[in-house]
Short mmCIF file of C-alpha atoms in Angstrom, two decimals:
data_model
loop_
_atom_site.label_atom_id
_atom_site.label_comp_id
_atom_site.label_asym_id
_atom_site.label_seq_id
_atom_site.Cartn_x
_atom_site.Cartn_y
_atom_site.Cartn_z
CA UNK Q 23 0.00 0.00 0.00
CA UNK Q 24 1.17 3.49 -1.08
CA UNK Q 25 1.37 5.73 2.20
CA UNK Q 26 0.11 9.58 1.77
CA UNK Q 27 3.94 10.46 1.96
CA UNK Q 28 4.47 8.24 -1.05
CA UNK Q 29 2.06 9.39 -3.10
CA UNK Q 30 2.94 12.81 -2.48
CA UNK Q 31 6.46 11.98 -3.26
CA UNK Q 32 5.30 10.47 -6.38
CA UNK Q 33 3.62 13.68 -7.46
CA UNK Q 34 6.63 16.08 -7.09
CA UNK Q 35 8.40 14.00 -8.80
CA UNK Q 36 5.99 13.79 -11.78
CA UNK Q 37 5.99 17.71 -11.35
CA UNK Q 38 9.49 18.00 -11.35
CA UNK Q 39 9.65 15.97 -14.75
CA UNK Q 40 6.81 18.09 -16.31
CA UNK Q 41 8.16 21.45 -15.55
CA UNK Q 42 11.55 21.60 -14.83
CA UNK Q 43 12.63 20.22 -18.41
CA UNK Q 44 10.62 23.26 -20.37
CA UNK Q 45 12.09 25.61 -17.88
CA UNK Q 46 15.75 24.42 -18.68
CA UNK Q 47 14.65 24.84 -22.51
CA UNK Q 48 13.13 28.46 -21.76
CA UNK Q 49 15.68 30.61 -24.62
CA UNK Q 50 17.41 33.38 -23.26
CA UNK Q 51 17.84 36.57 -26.13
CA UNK Q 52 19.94 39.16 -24.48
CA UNK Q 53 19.56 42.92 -25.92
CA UNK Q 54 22.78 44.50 -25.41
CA UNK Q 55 22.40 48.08 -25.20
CA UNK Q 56 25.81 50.00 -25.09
CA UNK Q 57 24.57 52.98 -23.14
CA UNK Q 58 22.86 53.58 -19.46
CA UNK Q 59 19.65 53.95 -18.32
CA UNK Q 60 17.09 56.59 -20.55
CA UNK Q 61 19.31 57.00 -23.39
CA UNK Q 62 17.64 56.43 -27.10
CA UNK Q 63 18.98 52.65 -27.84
CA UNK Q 64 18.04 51.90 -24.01
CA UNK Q 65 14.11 53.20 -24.45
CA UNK Q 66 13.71 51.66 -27.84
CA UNK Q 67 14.91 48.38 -26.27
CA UNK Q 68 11.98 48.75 -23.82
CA UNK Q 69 9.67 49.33 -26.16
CA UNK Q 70 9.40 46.07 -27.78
CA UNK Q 71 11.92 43.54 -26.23
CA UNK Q 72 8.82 41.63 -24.82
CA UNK Q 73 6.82 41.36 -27.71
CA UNK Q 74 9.78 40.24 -29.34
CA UNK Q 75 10.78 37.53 -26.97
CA UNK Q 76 7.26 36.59 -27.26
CA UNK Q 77 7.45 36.25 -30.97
CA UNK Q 78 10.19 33.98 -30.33
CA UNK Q 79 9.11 32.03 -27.82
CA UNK Q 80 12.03 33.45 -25.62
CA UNK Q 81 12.62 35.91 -23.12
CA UNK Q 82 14.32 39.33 -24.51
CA UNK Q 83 16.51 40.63 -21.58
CA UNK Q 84 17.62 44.10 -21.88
CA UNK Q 85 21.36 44.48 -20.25
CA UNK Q 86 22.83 48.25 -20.08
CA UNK Q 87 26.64 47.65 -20.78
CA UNK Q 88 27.49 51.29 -21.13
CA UNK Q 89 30.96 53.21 -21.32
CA UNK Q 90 33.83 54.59 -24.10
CA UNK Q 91 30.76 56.20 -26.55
CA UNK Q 92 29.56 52.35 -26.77
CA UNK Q 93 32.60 50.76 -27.54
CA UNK Q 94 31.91 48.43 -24.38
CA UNK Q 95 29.06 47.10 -25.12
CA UNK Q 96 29.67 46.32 -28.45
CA UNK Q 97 33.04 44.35 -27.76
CA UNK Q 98 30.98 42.20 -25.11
CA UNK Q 99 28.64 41.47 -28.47
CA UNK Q 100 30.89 40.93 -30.42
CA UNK Q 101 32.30 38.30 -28.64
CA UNK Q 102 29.69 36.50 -27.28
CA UNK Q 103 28.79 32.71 -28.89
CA UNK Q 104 27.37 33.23 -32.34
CA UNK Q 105 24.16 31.26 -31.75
CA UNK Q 106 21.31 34.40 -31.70
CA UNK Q 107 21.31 34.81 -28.26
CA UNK Q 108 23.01 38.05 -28.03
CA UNK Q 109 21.99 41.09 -29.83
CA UNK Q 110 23.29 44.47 -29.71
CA UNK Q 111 20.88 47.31 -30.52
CA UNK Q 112 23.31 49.63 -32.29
CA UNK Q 113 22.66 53.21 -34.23
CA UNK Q 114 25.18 55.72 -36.02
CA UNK Q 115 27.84 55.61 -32.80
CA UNK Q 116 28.58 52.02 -33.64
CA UNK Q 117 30.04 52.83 -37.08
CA UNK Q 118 31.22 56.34 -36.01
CA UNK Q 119 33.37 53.89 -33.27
CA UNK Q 120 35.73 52.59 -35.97
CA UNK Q 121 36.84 56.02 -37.64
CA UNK Q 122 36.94 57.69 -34.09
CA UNK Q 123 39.34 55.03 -31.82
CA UNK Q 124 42.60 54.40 -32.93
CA UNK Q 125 42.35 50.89 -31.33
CA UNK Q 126 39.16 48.67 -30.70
CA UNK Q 127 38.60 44.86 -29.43
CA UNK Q 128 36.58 44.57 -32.63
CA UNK Q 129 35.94 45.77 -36.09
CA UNK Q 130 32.30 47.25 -36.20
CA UNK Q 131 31.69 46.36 -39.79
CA UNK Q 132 33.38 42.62 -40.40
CA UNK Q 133 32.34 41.71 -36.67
CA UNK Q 134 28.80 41.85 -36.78
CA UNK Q 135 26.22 41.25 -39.14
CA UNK Q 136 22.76 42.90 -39.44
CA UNK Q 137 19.69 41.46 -38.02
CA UNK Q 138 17.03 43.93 -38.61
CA UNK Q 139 16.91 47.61 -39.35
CA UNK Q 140 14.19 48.74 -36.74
CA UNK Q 141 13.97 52.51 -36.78
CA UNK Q 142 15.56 56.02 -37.97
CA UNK Q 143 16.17 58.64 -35.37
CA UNK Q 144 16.41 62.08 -36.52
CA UNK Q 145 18.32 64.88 -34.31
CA UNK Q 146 17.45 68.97 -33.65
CA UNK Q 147 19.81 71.53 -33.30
CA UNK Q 148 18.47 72.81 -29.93
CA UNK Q 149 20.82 76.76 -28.46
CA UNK Q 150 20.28 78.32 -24.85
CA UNK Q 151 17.58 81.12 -25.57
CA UNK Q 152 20.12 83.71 -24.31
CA UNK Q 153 22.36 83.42 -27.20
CA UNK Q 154 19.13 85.32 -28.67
CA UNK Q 155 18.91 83.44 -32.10
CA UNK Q 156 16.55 82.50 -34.02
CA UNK Q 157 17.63 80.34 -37.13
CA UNK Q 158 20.67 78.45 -38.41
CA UNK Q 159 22.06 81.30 -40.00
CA UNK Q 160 22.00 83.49 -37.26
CA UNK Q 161 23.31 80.58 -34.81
CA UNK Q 162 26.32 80.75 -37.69
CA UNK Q 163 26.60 83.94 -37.93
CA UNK Q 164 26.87 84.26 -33.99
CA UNK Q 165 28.91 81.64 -33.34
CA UNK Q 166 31.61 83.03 -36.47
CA UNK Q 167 31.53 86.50 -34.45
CA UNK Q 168 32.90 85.05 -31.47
CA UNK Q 169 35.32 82.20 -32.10
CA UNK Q 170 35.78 80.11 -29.11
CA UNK Q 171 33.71 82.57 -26.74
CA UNK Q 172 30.60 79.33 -27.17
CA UNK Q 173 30.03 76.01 -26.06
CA UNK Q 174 28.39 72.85 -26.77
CA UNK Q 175 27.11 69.43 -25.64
CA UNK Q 176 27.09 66.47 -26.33
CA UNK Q 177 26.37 62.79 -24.65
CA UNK Q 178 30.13 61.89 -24.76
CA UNK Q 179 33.39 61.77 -26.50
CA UNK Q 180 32.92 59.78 -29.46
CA UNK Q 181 28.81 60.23 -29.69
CA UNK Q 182 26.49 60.72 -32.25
CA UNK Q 183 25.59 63.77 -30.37
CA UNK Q 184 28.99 64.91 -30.36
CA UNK Q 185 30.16 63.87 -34.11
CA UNK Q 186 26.86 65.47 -35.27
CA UNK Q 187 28.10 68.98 -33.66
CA UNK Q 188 30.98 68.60 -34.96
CA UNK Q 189 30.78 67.71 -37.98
CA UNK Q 190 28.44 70.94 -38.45
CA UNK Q 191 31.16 73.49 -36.88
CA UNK Q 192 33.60 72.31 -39.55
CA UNK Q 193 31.71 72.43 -42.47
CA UNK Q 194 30.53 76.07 -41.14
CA UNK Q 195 33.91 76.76 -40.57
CA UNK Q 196 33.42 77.72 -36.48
CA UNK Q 197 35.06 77.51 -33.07
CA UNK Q 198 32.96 76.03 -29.70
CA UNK Q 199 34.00 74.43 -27.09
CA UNK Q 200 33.06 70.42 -26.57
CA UNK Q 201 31.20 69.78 -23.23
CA UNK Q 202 30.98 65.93 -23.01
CA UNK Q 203 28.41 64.62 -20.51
CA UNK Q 204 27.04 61.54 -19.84
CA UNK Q 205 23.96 61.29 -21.52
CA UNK Q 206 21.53 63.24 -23.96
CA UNK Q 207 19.75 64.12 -21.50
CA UNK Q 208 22.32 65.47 -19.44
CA UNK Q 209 23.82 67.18 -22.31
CA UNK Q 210 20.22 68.76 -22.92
CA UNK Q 211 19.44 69.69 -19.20
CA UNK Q 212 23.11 72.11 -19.32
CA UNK Q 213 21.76 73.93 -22.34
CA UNK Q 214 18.45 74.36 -20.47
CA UNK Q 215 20.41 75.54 -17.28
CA UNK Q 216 22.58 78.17 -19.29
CA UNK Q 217 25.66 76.67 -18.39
CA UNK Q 218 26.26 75.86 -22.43
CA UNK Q 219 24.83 77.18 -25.61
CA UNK Q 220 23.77 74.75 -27.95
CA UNK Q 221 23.70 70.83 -28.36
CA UNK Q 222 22.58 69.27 -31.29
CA UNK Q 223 20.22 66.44 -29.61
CA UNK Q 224 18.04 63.16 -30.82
CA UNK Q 225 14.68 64.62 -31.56
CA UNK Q 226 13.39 62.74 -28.19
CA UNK Q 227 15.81 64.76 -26.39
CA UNK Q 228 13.81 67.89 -27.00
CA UNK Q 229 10.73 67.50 -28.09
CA UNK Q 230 9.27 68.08 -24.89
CA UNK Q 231 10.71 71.35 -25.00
CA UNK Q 232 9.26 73.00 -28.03
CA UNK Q 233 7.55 75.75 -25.41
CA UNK Q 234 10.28 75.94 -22.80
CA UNK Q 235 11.21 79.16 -22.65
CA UNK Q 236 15.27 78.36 -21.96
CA UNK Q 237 15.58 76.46 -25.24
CA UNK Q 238 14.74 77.15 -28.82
CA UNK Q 239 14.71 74.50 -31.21
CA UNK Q 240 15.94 75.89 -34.19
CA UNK Q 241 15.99 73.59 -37.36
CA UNK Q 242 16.07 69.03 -37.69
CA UNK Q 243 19.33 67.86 -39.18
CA UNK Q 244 17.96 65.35 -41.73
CA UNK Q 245 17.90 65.16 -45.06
CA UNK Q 246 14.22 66.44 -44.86
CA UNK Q 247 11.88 67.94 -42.43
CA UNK Q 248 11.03 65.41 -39.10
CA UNK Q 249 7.77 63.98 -39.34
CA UNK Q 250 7.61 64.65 -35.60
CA UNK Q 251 8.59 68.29 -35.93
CA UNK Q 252 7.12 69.54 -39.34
CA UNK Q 253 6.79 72.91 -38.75
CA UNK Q 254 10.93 73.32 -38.44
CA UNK Q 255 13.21 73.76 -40.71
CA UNK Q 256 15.96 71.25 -41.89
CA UNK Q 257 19.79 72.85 -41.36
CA UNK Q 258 20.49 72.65 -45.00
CA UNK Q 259 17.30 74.95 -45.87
CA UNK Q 260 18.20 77.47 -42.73
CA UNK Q 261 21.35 78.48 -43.10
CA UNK Q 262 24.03 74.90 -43.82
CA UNK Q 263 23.23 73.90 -46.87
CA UNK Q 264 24.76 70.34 -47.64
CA UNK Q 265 24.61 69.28 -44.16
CA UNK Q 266 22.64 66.28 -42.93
CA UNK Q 267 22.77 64.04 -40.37
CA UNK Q 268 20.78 60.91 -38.86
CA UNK Q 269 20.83 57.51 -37.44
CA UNK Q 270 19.57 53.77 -37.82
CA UNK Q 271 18.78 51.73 -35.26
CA UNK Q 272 18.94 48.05 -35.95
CA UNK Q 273 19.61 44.92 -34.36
CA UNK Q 274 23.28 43.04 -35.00
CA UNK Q 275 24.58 39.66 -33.88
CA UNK Q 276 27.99 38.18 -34.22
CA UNK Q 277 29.17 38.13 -37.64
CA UNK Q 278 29.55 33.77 -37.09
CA UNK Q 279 25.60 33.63 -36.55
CA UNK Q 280 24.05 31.31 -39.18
CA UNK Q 281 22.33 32.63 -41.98
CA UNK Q 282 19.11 30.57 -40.91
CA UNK Q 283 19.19 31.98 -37.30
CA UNK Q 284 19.99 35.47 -38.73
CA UNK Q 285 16.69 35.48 -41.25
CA UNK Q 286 14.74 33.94 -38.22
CA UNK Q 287 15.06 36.72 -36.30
CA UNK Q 288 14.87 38.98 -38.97
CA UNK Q 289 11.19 37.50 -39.49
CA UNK Q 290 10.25 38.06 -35.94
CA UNK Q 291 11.67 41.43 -35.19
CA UNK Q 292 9.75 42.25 -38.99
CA UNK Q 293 6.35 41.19 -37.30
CA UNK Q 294 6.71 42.95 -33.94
CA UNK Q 295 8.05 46.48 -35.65
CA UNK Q 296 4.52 45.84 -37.80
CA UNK Q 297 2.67 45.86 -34.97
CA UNK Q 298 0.35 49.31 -34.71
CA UNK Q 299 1.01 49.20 -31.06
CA UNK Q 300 4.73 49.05 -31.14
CA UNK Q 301 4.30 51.71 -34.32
CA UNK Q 302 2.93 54.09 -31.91
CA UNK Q 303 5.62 53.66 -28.60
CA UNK Q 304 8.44 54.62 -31.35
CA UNK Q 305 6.83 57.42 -32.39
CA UNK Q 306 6.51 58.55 -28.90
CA UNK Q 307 9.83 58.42 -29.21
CA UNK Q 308 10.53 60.00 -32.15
CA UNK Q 309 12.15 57.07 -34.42
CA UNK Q 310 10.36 56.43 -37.46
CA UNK Q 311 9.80 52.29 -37.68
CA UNK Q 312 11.48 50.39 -40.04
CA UNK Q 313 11.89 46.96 -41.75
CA UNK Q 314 13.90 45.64 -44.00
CA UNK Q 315 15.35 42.25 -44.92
CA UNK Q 316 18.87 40.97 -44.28
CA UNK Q 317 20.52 42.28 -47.09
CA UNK Q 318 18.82 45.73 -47.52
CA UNK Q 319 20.00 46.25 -44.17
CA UNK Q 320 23.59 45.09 -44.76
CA UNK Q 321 23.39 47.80 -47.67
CA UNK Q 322 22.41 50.47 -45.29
CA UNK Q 323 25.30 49.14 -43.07
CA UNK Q 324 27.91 49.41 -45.55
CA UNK Q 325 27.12 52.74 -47.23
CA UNK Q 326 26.77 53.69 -43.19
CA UNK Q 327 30.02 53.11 -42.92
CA UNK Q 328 31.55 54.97 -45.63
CA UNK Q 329 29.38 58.41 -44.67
CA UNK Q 330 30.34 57.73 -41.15
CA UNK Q 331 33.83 57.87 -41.84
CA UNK Q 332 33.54 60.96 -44.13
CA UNK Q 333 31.72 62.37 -40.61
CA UNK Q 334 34.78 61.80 -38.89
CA UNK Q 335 36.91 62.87 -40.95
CA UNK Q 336 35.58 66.43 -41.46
CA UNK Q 337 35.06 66.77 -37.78
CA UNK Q 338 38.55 65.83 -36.96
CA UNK Q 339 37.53 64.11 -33.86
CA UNK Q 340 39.92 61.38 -32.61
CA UNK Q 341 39.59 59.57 -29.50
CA UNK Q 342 42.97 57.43 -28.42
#
């Protein structure tokens, strides 16, 4: 006869066999995201990592491996196993990386490969209201006055933030000071407090400050007006023209990860970036969804790479 201590016995151990099994199966996708806390790549992660482990049948973990304008990050990518388990969710510092450091753990094109193009993030020009501007031109015009009297910010050394500013003083042929901070949003909140002039910011940065009366918003720095910002001007139509700059967001993996895998998740970041829902918490904020296949999105990456470069090299920004 089976005693009551038995038969419970018995059933944890039928338990045990049930569950624990699928549990020990349960995939793990880690979302590298080379920054801290709040910045861009780190909110867009949020916005769709479950849905995405969902449509995976995973869990999508978000890990914040920030430092060295996101050269940390990506190395710990980069060298992870090659099975689809890590991700990093890169944008335009990942390429800027490999013109701006002399010496990096990786190579940020051969390295990786690209696993989905999710979004495009567009950037403002953003200036203290007491340098008493009011378009491109007469930031230029300003700014050309008084060589070196100015300053800017910028997340980092080595940002898009910062490349994007400087890139623009050289081809206007001016003199501020670099700032570096820690974040956009720190780089934003010393323009609002006075302490520096300008900053040229991811549109997210500043949106939320069209009305604030320390900060004027003075033109978009794509190739065409924001879709979140209509009513301002572009920096090549106020007062730059020829200047333009953006980012992609996207998804890579290590540059081993089978082809299969690769298209896999391609597939099933595709359907969650579809999703009207997800849509909508990207253009809160302000990246216009994307999706492309595997090898539109290697395209983007190379021809990223060459305008990157040219970035770097008319900013003359080096960091060692």
């Amino acid at each position: 006869m089976t005693t009551p201590f038995a038969r419970r016995s018995l059933l944890a151990l039928a338990f045990a066999a049930a569950v624990l099994p699928a549990a020990a199966q349960q995939r793990v996708i880690h979302i590298v995201v080379p920054f801290g806390t709040g910045a861009v790549q780190d909110t867009v992660a949020r916005a769709f990592n479950n849905e995405l482990g969902a449509a995976l049948n995973a869990s999508a973990i978000v890990e914040n491996r920030a430092g060295a304008g996101g050269t940390v990050g990506a190395a710990i990518a980069a060298k992870a196993p090659a099975d689809g388990n890590t991700l990093v969710l890169a944008a335009a510092s990942h390429n800027i990386a490999g013109f701006l450091y002399s010496k990096l753990p990786y190579d940020p094109l051969k390295d990786f490969v690209g696993v989905a193009n999710i979004g495009n993030a567009g950037y403002v020009l953003a200036v203290a209201s007491g340098m008493n501007v009011s378009t491109t031109a007469d930031f230029i015009k300003e700014v050309k006055a008084n060589p070196g009297k100015y300053n800017y910010a910028s997340a980092g050394n080595g940002s898009a933030t910062h490349l994007a500013m400087a890139s623009f003083l050289a081809k206007a042929g001016l003199q501020m000071t670099h700032i570096p901070t820690k974040s956009t949003g720190e780089a934003v909140n010393e323009v609002l407090a006075g302490r520096v002039q300008a900053v040229i910011s991811s549109s997210i940065g500043v949106m939320g400050f069209q009305s604030d009366p320390r900060m004027k918003l003075l033109a978009s720095t794509g190739q065409s007006r924001s879709p979140f910002l209509p009513k301002l001007p572009t920096v090549a139509e106020s007062g730059l023209p020829g200047y333009a700059f953006d980012s992609w967001i996207g998804l890579l993996a290590p540059a081993a990860t089978p082809k299969a895998e690769v298209e896999r998740l391609n597939a099933a970041v595709n359907k969650v970036i579809a999703d009207p829902a997800i849509q909508e918490r990207f253009t809160r904020l302000g990246v216009e969804p994307r999706s492309q296949s595997v090898e539109e999105f290697q395209k983007l990456l190379r021809a990223d790479w060459d305008a990157m470069g040219a970035v770097v090299k008319a900013s003359g920004a080096k960091v060692d």
